[in-house]
Amino acid sequence: MEKIAIFPGSFDPFTIGHESIVMRALPLFDKIIVMLGLNHSKKYFFPIEARQQMIEDLFHDEPKIKVETHNGLTIDFCKKHGATYILRGLRTAADFEYERAIAQVNKKMHPAIETVFLLTMPEHTPVNSSVVRDILLHRGDASLFLPLKLDIKNYLRYENE
Amino acid sequence: MEKIAIFPGSFDPFTIGHESIVMRALPLFDKIIVMLGLNHSKKYFFPIEARQQMIEDLFHDEPKIKVETHNGLTIDFCKKHGATYILRGLRTAADFEYERAIAQVNKKMHPAIETVFLLTMPEHTPVNSSVVRDILLHRGDASLFLPLKLDIKNYLRYENE
Amino acid sequence: MEKIAIFPGSFDPFTIGHESIVMRALPLFDKIIVMLGLNHSKKYFFPIEARQQMIEDLFHDEPKIKVETHNGLTIDFCKKHGATYILRGLRTAADFEYERAIAQVNKKMHPAIETVFLLTMPEHTPVNSSVVRDILLHRGDASLFLPLKLDIKNYLRYENE
Amino acid sequence: MEKIAIFPGSFDPFTIGHESIVMRALPLFDKIIVMLGLNHSKKYFFPIEARQQMIEDLFHDEPKIKVETHNGLTIDFCKKHGATYILRGLRTAADFEYERAIAQVNKKMHPAIETVFLLTMPEHTPVNSSVVRDILLHRGDASLFLPLKLDIKNYLRYENE
Amino acid sequence: MEKIAIFPGSFDPFTIGHESIVMRALPLFDKIIVMLGLNHSKKYFFPIEARQQMIEDLFHDEPKIKVETHNGLTIDFCKKHGATYILRGLRTAADFEYERAIAQVNKKMHPAIETVFLLTMPEHTPVNSSVVRDILLHRGDASLFLPLKLDIKNYLRYENE
Amino acid sequence: MEKIAIFPGSFDPFTIGHESIVMRALPLFDKIIVMLGLNHSKKYFFPIEARQQMIEDLFHDEPKIKVETHNGLTIDFCKKHGATYILRGLRTAADFEYERAIAQVNKKMHPAIETVFLLTMPEHTPVNSSVVRDILLHRGDASLFLPLKLDIKNYLRYENE
């Protein structure tokens, strides 16, 4: 059976930490689908098109990695794609408690699903999308916290606020 | 002296975890008043009438349990009802730190008040109102996380968004 | 039905934090039995006789509070005394996780048992028996962390190391 | 070299906990600049003028303490004022994880910066600005959680909601 | 390349939680080696032979699962067996912080290693080997916390204290 | 008044994380005294002479840093040396809760004392003395986790177990 993992998130933007998790998990799976969650009631810094483009550009040379948008429950996306794994990165104890609740609810609703966790690298522990947005909002240089291959300026042209 | 406990919350909606805490605490008190907090600046999934109805229906046969709405400080509600206990459920370490701050502030302002904590059952640990709302929002089946006696569809007709 | 709570611990020694939990929980129960756990493989600072004497002296005027020693599972002690509550104080998030595991295991083994938690007062949060022992070991003054009514010197004469 | 520390926050309002951190850190530094962060997308309880006035009044007699507003990254403010220290108070484990991420990102972007943490006093642990706002919103008495020298009514006249 | 995972621990004894982690991880790997760590300075409840027998009996019908003892660093065991994954279960936030330190040190010393975490099931969260030992020590019934297929009495005959 | 800080610990051994804390705190103080705590009931990996030598060698060129051994309460050492600051590094939330209790007890017993916390660098977060000892015990290479200037083999000759 093909081992398919979903890597769900809003990725506003996709950080160096996200990239590291996906790349390190890649040998474990046959396919990883980055699931860009849509939430119409939330306000994003990067529009959905920019976020999708950013991740597609980043993994352009990795045929095993796909990007898709989804509006709905993560477990419904898993069922639709025949995925039995959800991939998540863990940074802190606070992360852990939040992730545990979501993973246990997903498993309760769809017992065939396993959430698989990798740790962020120590140097990526303080990095999250909110920190990066805050730097970009104040015109700071966030490149230390973004994938090396991405030039964030290419996606900021999409910026709508 | 009558032992009266307040069980405060926004209960949007009242989950299987809330039900378990109230029922397990019942032998300890002479009366438990579920205090449905009103906060006009917050947007709820279930309108206040639906939430109140849901809890009243659930505890219809328990004369020791009452439901009341309140707009104000919890300690003022306690004073008004002669309650000297606040009842709360604890699920996670993150919960604990949040609850501790509130309980210690309440005690500082009204020293006669004790906050009494029970643990959620292990199988209810991942359940909270926000998880349930998210499932309902995406038309999923949340019945696993709601009181067995409640048919949530009866209250969703109240849904205003 | 009589509401009996067990307050289990090794109490080496009984601190100002323990005293506060028992006194504040007293109105909630008909009887509180301080269960002094025996563990022959552990080395204590105060011998069992001194610890028992200390707690008996402290609660001499409280007919609702008893002290007993016990070698065995806490739930067996509860069954023997007809107690359906275990009383515990919570100080920190680390405490919480430890206490949660024990309480959930006790409930799994003996479903009629509820563990009831009160919070320590903010000023008692850093106090625990290990801190007090460390001060006493180095001949420091630990009176700030001990019940006001106890003169610890009366029990140190029992000291055997 | 002059030891300058920045104490950043939104201080909505400045609590007894904030005051304690600044006063206890004072001997360690030559100057402490309270940096009142501006965030135009956030809604505050006290307008910026009231918050600035409150802190200036409080530290009127402390020539080593200044108050300034800032709209931008904290590290840019540090560079502008030649500050090499950021001062923060720690209350809980949840605080700690949040503060650690911010401090480590600041250090990554500006390696000369050290964030120095003091602990809140045990009795101030449950106090934060959000708790105080909640009390004021419901016309409760928050004076126990505010600096003794400040009469909050003088600043509530600025209240705009 | 064969995907081999090590599941290291002292397993004194192997609990229902350990069993669940190994069985749920099994589809993800080609082989899982349960690594029974030896530590001559530690005192165990079950002798090493009993612990090894217990795990072998439990997984007798699973050809993909092996059991081996090891005295040394986990990463040396990984290298010897060509394993590039370490499998661990996560129960609580306290667990998480402990596991994170070990996993990050292992990765620093041997960058090809990934530690993969699964969550314990909610009902197994309070279960750990120490709780089980405590019950057995006091002649209690620990069967609720042990693999269904194992009769612990068969291994207690090995008990040496 | 001279700003003297105590950096207390058992330092078995002194790690790259300890070195980083002391060096980054150095500009803040006039003198830092590394206080090597003696505890005759504890068994150490490195004898006290080796640990003292290691720290003295490391800071040989830093006249502001001293090393002293002490058997007793940390606050008594502070009083003896006229120190009003205790310096500590914080790595994790678990660390934080432990350190907070000690710091608050110290302040209660000796109010003039402030404990000042710096964060470990992200890459040092998983490093602690126990991890290093475990590597050395199994003849592994721990140099990644030890101060660059120290050759641990020079101190292992002191090793007595």
PDB file of C-alpha atoms in Angstrom, chain A residues 3 24 27-29 85 90-93 96-97 100 103-104 107 114-122 125, chain E residues 3 24 27-29 85 90-93 96-97 100 103-104 107 114-122 125:
ATOM      1  CA  LYS A   3       2.340   5.481   2.123  1.00  0.00           C
ATOM      2  CA  ARG A  24      13.415  14.991   6.573  1.00  0.00           C
ATOM      3  CA  PRO A  27      12.270   9.107   2.832  1.00  0.00           C
ATOM      4  CA  LEU A  28       9.572   7.730   5.129  1.00  0.00           C
ATOM      5  CA  PHE A  29       6.696   8.204   2.680  1.00  0.00           C
ATOM      6  CA  TYR A  85      -0.604   9.627   7.778  1.00  0.00           C
ATOM      7  CA  LEU A  90       6.852  19.729  17.033  1.00  0.00           C
ATOM      8  CA  ARG A  91       8.738  22.705  18.427  1.00  0.00           C
ATOM      9  CA  THR A  92       7.671  23.290  22.011  1.00  0.00           C
ATOM     10  CA  ALA A  93       5.658  21.810  24.864  1.00  0.00           C
ATOM     11  CA  PHE A  96       2.709  19.514  21.745  1.00  0.00           C
ATOM     12  CA  GLU A  97      -0.460  19.977  23.781  1.00  0.00           C
ATOM     13  CA  ARG A 100      -2.036  16.216  20.667  1.00  0.00           C
ATOM     14  CA  ALA A 103      -4.343  14.385  16.473  1.00  0.00           C
ATOM     15  CA  GLN A 104      -6.396  12.499  19.058  1.00  0.00           C
ATOM     16  CA  LYS A 107      -7.888   9.515  15.230  1.00  0.00           C
ATOM     17  CA  GLU A 114      -1.821   8.093  12.349  1.00  0.00           C
ATOM     18  CA  THR A 115      -0.274  11.468  13.041  1.00  0.00           C
ATOM     19  CA  VAL A 116       3.506  11.220  12.754  1.00  0.00           C
ATOM     20  CA  PHE A 117       5.604  13.874  14.482  1.00  0.00           C
ATOM     21  CA  LEU A 118       9.150  14.976  13.761  1.00  0.00           C
ATOM     22  CA  LEU A 119      11.009  17.491  15.883  1.00  0.00           C
ATOM     23  CA  THR A 120      12.118  20.795  14.494  1.00  0.00           C
ATOM     24  CA  MET A 121      15.869  21.258  14.494  1.00  0.00           C
ATOM     25  CA  PRO A 122      17.038  23.158  17.606  1.00  0.00           C
ATOM     26  CA  THR A 125      12.633  26.030  17.397  1.00  0.00           C
TER      27      THR A 125
ATOM     28  CA  LYS E   3      13.324   1.325   6.661  1.00  0.00           C
ATOM     29  CA  ARG E  24       0.564   1.402  15.046  1.00  0.00           C
ATOM     30  CA  PRO E  27       3.026  -0.286   8.647  1.00  0.00           C
ATOM     31  CA  LEU E  28       5.458   2.623   8.409  1.00  0.00           C
ATOM     32  CA  PHE E  29       8.632   0.531   8.686  1.00  0.00           C
ATOM     33  CA  TYR E  85      14.752   5.843  12.605  1.00  0.00           C
ATOM     34  CA  LEU E  90       4.666  10.757  23.464  1.00  0.00           C
ATOM     35  CA  ARG E  91       2.209  10.971  26.355  1.00  0.00           C
ATOM     36  CA  THR E  92       2.593  14.347  28.046  1.00  0.00           C
ATOM     37  CA  ALA E  93       4.261  17.719  27.727  1.00  0.00           C
ATOM     38  CA  PHE E  96       7.957  15.794  25.193  1.00  0.00           C
ATOM     39  CA  GLU E  97      10.665  17.985  26.707  1.00  0.00           C
ATOM     40  CA  ARG E 100      13.195  16.324  22.571  1.00  0.00           C
ATOM     41  CA  ALA E 103      16.373  13.177  20.084  1.00  0.00           C
ATOM     42  CA  GLN E 104      18.187  16.416  19.329  1.00  0.00           C
ATOM     43  CA  LYS E 107      20.656  13.847  15.712  1.00  0.00           C
ATOM     44  CA  GLU E 114      15.370  10.779  12.595  1.00  0.00           C
ATOM     45  CA  THR E 115      13.319  10.265  15.719  1.00  0.00           C
ATOM     46  CA  VAL E 116       9.701   9.593  14.787  1.00  0.00           C
ATOM     47  CA  PHE E 117       7.029  10.207  17.413  1.00  0.00           C
ATOM     48  CA  LEU E 118       3.545   8.755  17.676  1.00  0.00           C
ATOM     49  CA  LEU E 119       1.057   9.799  20.332  1.00  0.00           C
ATOM     50  CA  THR E 120      -0.213   7.390  22.909  1.00  0.00           C
ATOM     51  CA  MET E 121      -3.943   6.807  22.720  1.00  0.00           C
ATOM     52  CA  PRO E 122      -5.843   9.061  25.185  1.00  0.00           C
ATOM     53  CA  THR E 125      -1.849   8.573  28.576  1.00  0.00           C
TER      54      THR E 125
END
